[in-house]
GROMACS .gro file of N, CA and C in nm:
model
  294
    1MET      N    1   0.847   1.886   0.954
    1MET     CA    2   0.832   1.749   0.980
    1MET      C    3   0.675   1.720   1.004
    2MET      N    4   0.630   1.623   0.942
    2MET     CA    5   0.494   1.590   0.953
    2MET      C    6   0.472   1.481   1.056
    3HIS      N    7   0.400   1.508   1.165
    3HIS     CA    8   0.371   1.421   1.282
    3HIS      C    9   0.252   1.342   1.259
    4ASN      N   10   0.141   1.413   1.204
    4ASN     CA   11   0.023   1.343   1.178
    4ASN      C   12  -0.008   1.310   1.036
    5ARG      N   13   0.022   1.188   0.998
    5ARG     CA   14   0.018   1.145   0.869
    5ARG      C   15  -0.104   1.169   0.790
    6SER      N   16  -0.223   1.149   0.871
    6SER     CA   17  -0.352   1.167   0.787
    6SER      C   18  -0.376   1.310   0.766
    7SER      N   19  -0.320   1.408   0.821
    7SER     CA   20  -0.351   1.556   0.797
    7SER      C   21  -0.291   1.596   0.669
    8GLY      N   22  -0.182   1.526   0.622
    8GLY     CA   23  -0.118   1.567   0.496
    8GLY      C   24  -0.181   1.483   0.362
    9ARG      N   25  -0.267   1.403   0.393
    9ARG     CA   26  -0.326   1.322   0.285
    9ARG      C   27  -0.421   1.406   0.203
   10LEU      N   28  -0.397   1.402   0.072
   10LEU     CA   29  -0.491   1.464  -0.031
   10LEU      C   30  -0.534   1.340  -0.126
   11GLY      N   31  -0.653   1.373  -0.184
   11GLY     CA   32  -0.682   1.281  -0.296
   11GLY      C   33  -0.734   1.149  -0.236
   12LEU      N   34  -0.706   1.046  -0.294
   12LEU     CA   35  -0.780   0.921  -0.282
   12LEU      C   36  -0.710   0.833  -0.176
   13LYS      N   37  -0.798   0.752  -0.114
   13LYS     CA   38  -0.744   0.661  -0.010
   13LYS      C   39  -0.807   0.521  -0.032
   14VAL      N   40  -0.735   0.425   0.016
   14VAL     CA   41  -0.785   0.287   0.000
   14VAL      C   42  -0.779   0.217   0.146
   15ILE      N   43  -0.890   0.147   0.169
   15ILE     CA   44  -0.898   0.061   0.293
   15ILE      C   45  -0.869  -0.080   0.255
   16HIS      N   46  -0.770  -0.139   0.320
   16HIS     CA   47  -0.731  -0.276   0.277
   16HIS      C   48  -0.688  -0.348   0.393
   17ARG      N   49  -0.682  -0.482   0.375
   17ARG     CA   50  -0.615  -0.572   0.475
   17ARG      C   51  -0.468  -0.568   0.444
   18HIS      N   52  -0.381  -0.563   0.543
   18HIS     CA   53  -0.230  -0.545   0.524
   18HIS      C   54  -0.156  -0.647   0.616
   19ARG      N   55  -0.056  -0.713   0.552
   19ARG     CA   56   0.028  -0.803   0.637
   19ARG      C   57   0.154  -0.748   0.648
   20VAL      N   58   0.205  -0.761   0.774
   20VAL     CA   59   0.354  -0.724   0.806
   20VAL      C   60   0.396  -0.841   0.876
   21GLY      N   61   0.495  -0.915   0.819
   21GLY     CA   62   0.535  -1.041   0.875
   21GLY      C   63   0.416  -1.146   0.885
   22SER      N   64   0.387  -1.192   1.008
   22SER     CA   65   0.269  -1.274   1.027
   22SER      C   66   0.151  -1.202   1.073
   23HIS      N   67   0.161  -1.087   1.095
   23HIS     CA   68   0.040  -1.003   1.153
   23HIS      C   69  -0.036  -0.945   1.029
   24GLU      N   70  -0.171  -0.965   1.045
   24GLU     CA   71  -0.261  -0.893   0.935
   24GLU      C   72  -0.356  -0.803   1.008
   25PHE      N   73  -0.382  -0.684   0.960
   25PHE     CA   74  -0.471  -0.585   1.015
   25PHE      C   75  -0.521  -0.502   0.908
   26ARG      N   76  -0.628  -0.420   0.938
   26ARG     CA   77  -0.703  -0.330   0.859
   26ARG      C   78  -0.616  -0.199   0.843
   27ARG      N   79  -0.596  -0.141   0.724
   27ARG     CA   80  -0.517  -0.028   0.718
   27ARG      C   81  -0.580   0.077   0.613
   28VAL      N   82  -0.562   0.205   0.619
   28VAL     CA   83  -0.592   0.301   0.527
   28VAL      C   84  -0.467   0.354   0.470
   29SER      N   85  -0.456   0.355   0.340
   29SER     CA   86  -0.328   0.407   0.271
   29SER      C   87  -0.382   0.496   0.159
   30GLU      N   88  -0.284   0.575   0.116
   30GLU     CA   89  -0.321   0.661   0.007
   30GLU      C   90  -0.317   0.578  -0.136
   31LEU      N   91  -0.408   0.617  -0.215
   31LEU     CA   92  -0.422   0.545  -0.339
   31LEU      C   93  -0.381   0.635  -0.455
   32VAL      N   94  -0.279   0.582  -0.536
   32VAL     CA   95  -0.239   0.663  -0.659
   32VAL      C   96  -0.256   0.563  -0.781
   33PHE      N   97  -0.255   0.622  -0.889
   33PHE     CA   98  -0.259   0.546  -1.022
   33PHE      C   99  -0.123   0.581  -1.089
   34VAL      N  100  -0.047   0.489  -1.129
   34VAL     CA  101   0.082   0.509  -1.204
   34VAL      C  102   0.060   0.437  -1.334
   35ARG      N  103   0.054   0.511  -1.441
   35ARG     CA  104   0.032   0.462  -1.572
   35ARG      C  105  -0.096   0.391  -1.585
   36GLY      N  106  -0.200   0.435  -1.494
   36GLY     CA  107  -0.332   0.367  -1.511
   36GLY      C  108  -0.347   0.254  -1.401
   37ARG      N  109  -0.239   0.200  -1.344
   37ARG     CA  110  -0.238   0.095  -1.242
   37ARG      C  111  -0.250   0.145  -1.109
   38PRO      N  112  -0.344   0.095  -1.025
   38PRO     CA  113  -0.368   0.130  -0.888
   38PRO      C  114  -0.238   0.081  -0.791
   39LYS      N  115  -0.205   0.166  -0.708
   39LYS     CA  116  -0.105   0.130  -0.609
   39LYS      C  117  -0.137   0.198  -0.477
   40ALA      N  118  -0.102   0.127  -0.375
   40ALA     CA  119  -0.125   0.166  -0.231
   40ALA      C  120   0.013   0.224  -0.184
   41ILE      N  121   0.020   0.348  -0.132
   41ILE     CA  122   0.150   0.398  -0.077
   41ILE      C  123   0.163   0.349   0.065
   42LEU      N  124   0.260   0.268   0.096
   42LEU     CA  125   0.278   0.212   0.229
   42LEU      C  126   0.378   0.282   0.320
   43GLY      N  127   0.468   0.363   0.258
   43GLY     CA  128   0.567   0.430   0.327
   43GLY      C  129   0.619   0.562   0.265
   44TRP      N  130   0.656   0.663   0.345
   44TRP     CA  131   0.709   0.784   0.302
   44TRP      C  132   0.840   0.821   0.351
   45ILE      N  133   0.916   0.896   0.282
   45ILE     CA  134   1.056   0.961   0.335
   45ILE      C  135   1.030   1.105   0.318
   46ASP      N  136   1.120   1.181   0.387
   46ASP     CA  137   1.131   1.326   0.364
   46ASP      C  138   1.257   1.347   0.286
   47VAL      N  139   1.237   1.403   0.160
   47VAL     CA  140   1.358   1.440   0.082
   47VAL      C  141   1.366   1.581   0.058
   48GLY      N  142   1.450   1.651   0.146
   48GLY     CA  143   1.467   1.802   0.133
   48GLY      C  144   1.336   1.869   0.160
   49GLY      N  145   1.264   1.822   0.254
   49GLY     CA  146   1.136   1.890   0.300
   49GLY      C  147   1.026   1.839   0.214
   50LEU      N  148   1.043   1.756   0.120
   50LEU     CA  149   0.934   1.711   0.021
   50LEU      C  150   0.901   1.566   0.065
   51ARG      N  151   0.765   1.548   0.094
   51ARG     CA  152   0.727   1.410   0.131
   51ARG      C  153   0.718   1.328   0.010
   52THR      N  154   0.795   1.214   0.006
   52THR     CA  155   0.804   1.141  -0.103
   52THR      C  156   0.772   0.982  -0.084
   53PRO      N  157   0.692   0.928  -0.162
   53PRO     CA  158   0.662   0.774  -0.139
   53PRO      C  159   0.782   0.694  -0.167
   54ILE      N  160   0.798   0.590  -0.071
   54ILE     CA  161   0.912   0.500  -0.094
   54ILE      C  162   0.860   0.357  -0.107
   55TYR      N  163   0.754   0.316  -0.046
   55TYR     CA  164   0.706   0.177  -0.056
   55TYR      C  165   0.573   0.179  -0.115
   56LEU      N  166   0.543   0.110  -0.228
   56LEU     CA  167   0.431   0.096  -0.298
   56LEU      C  168   0.382  -0.050  -0.306
   57ALA      N  169   0.245  -0.069  -0.291
   57ALA     CA  170   0.198  -0.203  -0.310
   57ALA      C  171   0.111  -0.207  -0.446
   58ASP      N  172   0.144  -0.297  -0.531
   58ASP     CA  173   0.056  -0.302  -0.652
   58ASP      C  174  -0.086  -0.362  -0.611
   59LEU      N  175  -0.186  -0.309  -0.672
   59LEU     CA  176  -0.326  -0.360  -0.649
   59LEU      C  177  -0.389  -0.410  -0.774
   60ASP      N  178  -0.467  -0.519  -0.751
   60ASP     CA  179  -0.535  -0.576  -0.866
   60ASP      C  180  -0.668  -0.487  -0.895
   61PRO      N  181  -0.672  -0.441  -1.016
   61PRO     CA  182  -0.792  -0.342  -1.037
   61PRO      C  183  -0.921  -0.412  -1.020
   62ALA      N  184  -0.930  -0.539  -1.049
   62ALA     CA  185  -1.063  -0.611  -1.038
   62ALA      C  186  -1.096  -0.628  -0.883
   63LYS      N  187  -1.000  -0.611  -0.797
   63LYS     CA  188  -1.042  -0.618  -0.654
   63LYS      C  189  -1.060  -0.484  -0.575
   64LEU      N  190  -1.047  -0.378  -0.658
   64LEU     CA  191  -1.061  -0.243  -0.604
   64LEU      C  192  -1.203  -0.190  -0.628
   65LYS      N  193  -1.279  -0.158  -0.531
   65LYS     CA  194  -1.412  -0.117  -0.540
   65LYS      C  195  -1.436   0.025  -0.477
   66LYS      N  196  -1.499   0.110  -0.547
   66LYS     CA  197  -1.529   0.243  -0.487
   66LYS      C  198  -1.634   0.230  -0.379
   67ALA      N  199  -1.603   0.310  -0.272
   67ALA     CA  200  -1.693   0.312  -0.157
   67ALA      C  201  -1.819   0.397  -0.189
   68ALA      N  202  -1.931   0.349  -0.147
   68ALA     CA  203  -2.058   0.414  -0.189
   68ALA      C  204  -2.076   0.546  -0.103
   69ALA      N  205  -2.022   0.548   0.017
   69ALA     CA  206  -2.051   0.669   0.109
   69ALA      C  207  -1.946   0.786   0.084
   70ALA      N  208  -1.830   0.754   0.047
   70ALA     CA  209  -1.723   0.851   0.040
   70ALA      C  210  -1.664   0.855  -0.101
   71ARG      N  211  -1.669   0.964  -0.163
   71ARG     CA  212  -1.625   0.981  -0.300
   71ARG      C  213  -1.469   0.968  -0.324
   72ASP      N  214  -1.396   0.972  -0.222
   72ASP     CA  215  -1.245   0.959  -0.235
   72ASP      C  216  -1.197   0.835  -0.170
   73THR      N  217  -1.280   0.745  -0.148
   73THR     CA  218  -1.235   0.614  -0.084
   73THR      C  219  -1.265   0.500  -0.157
   74TYR      N  220  -1.174   0.404  -0.146
   74TYR     CA  221  -1.195   0.274  -0.223
   74TYR      C  222  -1.172   0.160  -0.119
   75TYR      N  223  -1.214   0.041  -0.151
   75TYR     CA  224  -1.197  -0.078  -0.062
   75TYR      C  225  -1.129  -0.178  -0.151
   76TYR      N  226  -1.019  -0.235  -0.091
   76TYR     CA  227  -0.945  -0.346  -0.159
   76TYR      C  228  -0.977  -0.484  -0.112
   77ASP      N  229  -1.018  -0.576  -0.193
   77ASP     CA  230  -1.061  -0.700  -0.144
   77ASP      C  231  -0.944  -0.802  -0.154
   78ASP      N  232  -0.831  -0.769  -0.092
   78ASP     CA  233  -0.731  -0.867  -0.085
   78ASP      C  234  -0.626  -0.814   0.016
   79VAL      N  235  -0.527  -0.885   0.039
   79VAL     CA  236  -0.429  -0.854   0.143
   79VAL      C  237  -0.301  -0.800   0.066
   80THR      N  238  -0.248  -0.679   0.114
   80THR     CA  239  -0.136  -0.623   0.060
   80THR      C  240  -0.025  -0.668   0.158
   81VAL      N  241   0.100  -0.657   0.117
   81VAL     CA  242   0.215  -0.709   0.196
   81VAL      C  243   0.317  -0.614   0.195
   82ASP      N  244   0.370  -0.580   0.321
   82ASP     CA  245   0.471  -0.478   0.333
   82ASP      C  246   0.606  -0.547   0.304
   83PRO      N  247   0.672  -0.494   0.186
   83PRO     CA  248   0.797  -0.554   0.143
   83PRO      C  249   0.912  -0.547   0.244
   84ARG      N  250   0.906  -0.448   0.334
   84ARG     CA  251   1.005  -0.423   0.433
   84ARG      C  252   1.028  -0.544   0.525
   85TYR      N  253   0.926  -0.618   0.549
   85TYR     CA  254   0.921  -0.718   0.643
   85TYR      C  255   0.921  -0.863   0.577
   86GLU      N  256   0.946  -0.878   0.447
   86GLU     CA  257   0.947  -1.007   0.388
   86GLU      C  258   1.077  -1.058   0.392
   87GLU      N  259   1.095  -1.191   0.387
   87GLU     CA  260   1.215  -1.260   0.389
   87GLU      C  261   1.291  -1.221   0.264
   88LEU      N  262   1.414  -1.214   0.265
   88LEU     CA  263   1.493  -1.181   0.141
   88LEU      C  264   1.547  -1.324   0.097
   89GLY      N  265   1.557  -1.330  -0.023
   89GLY     CA  266   1.601  -1.453  -0.092
   89GLY      C  267   1.542  -1.473  -0.219
   90PRO      N  268   1.578  -1.588  -0.286
   90PRO     CA  269   1.519  -1.614  -0.421
   90PRO      C  270   1.374  -1.644  -0.413
   91PRO      N  271   1.302  -1.625  -0.517
   91PRO     CA  272   1.163  -1.656  -0.529
   91PRO      C  273   1.154  -1.813  -0.502
   92PRO      N  274   1.023  -1.856  -0.453
   92PRO     CA  275   1.008  -1.991  -0.425
   92PRO      C  276   1.036  -2.081  -0.535
   93GLU      N  277   1.017  -2.048  -0.651
   93GLU     CA  278   1.037  -2.133  -0.772
   93GLU      C  279   1.193  -2.161  -0.797
   94GLN      N  280   1.280  -2.070  -0.739
   94GLN     CA  281   1.411  -2.087  -0.756
   94GLN      C  282   1.492  -2.145  -0.631
   95ARG      N  283   1.421  -2.159  -0.533
   95ARG     CA  284   1.478  -2.221  -0.411
   95ARG      C  285   1.512  -2.373  -0.430
   96LYS      N  286   1.620  -2.415  -0.389
   96LYS     CA  287   1.656  -2.555  -0.394
   96LYS      C  288   1.585  -2.636  -0.292
   97THR      N  289   1.537  -2.764  -0.316
   97THR     CA  290   1.484  -2.845  -0.221
   97THR      C  291   1.572  -2.959  -0.210
   98GLY      N  292   1.559  -3.010  -0.082
   98GLY     CA  293   1.637  -3.136  -0.051
   98GLY      C  294   1.779  -3.114  -0.039
   0.00000   0.00000   0.00000
């Protein structure tokens, strides 16, 4: 079981603003590229002793900038959203009004 999340991190990381419900804060997440598209890993599960990502946030490549001081770190100039804390329901364009 991994208690210290940061000790198991290898590779790239991204520093970004992150929103959980109505709270926004600065966060460091692991950065991965899936088919060339950047994604922040927001959550992990343990599957048979293997650390496996479960929640990913899509990142806009135009808003992702490499940090000058650290070769494995990027900054993301936008807010990511944790899907676990978003309201469930139809997208806004499908909601009935009135």
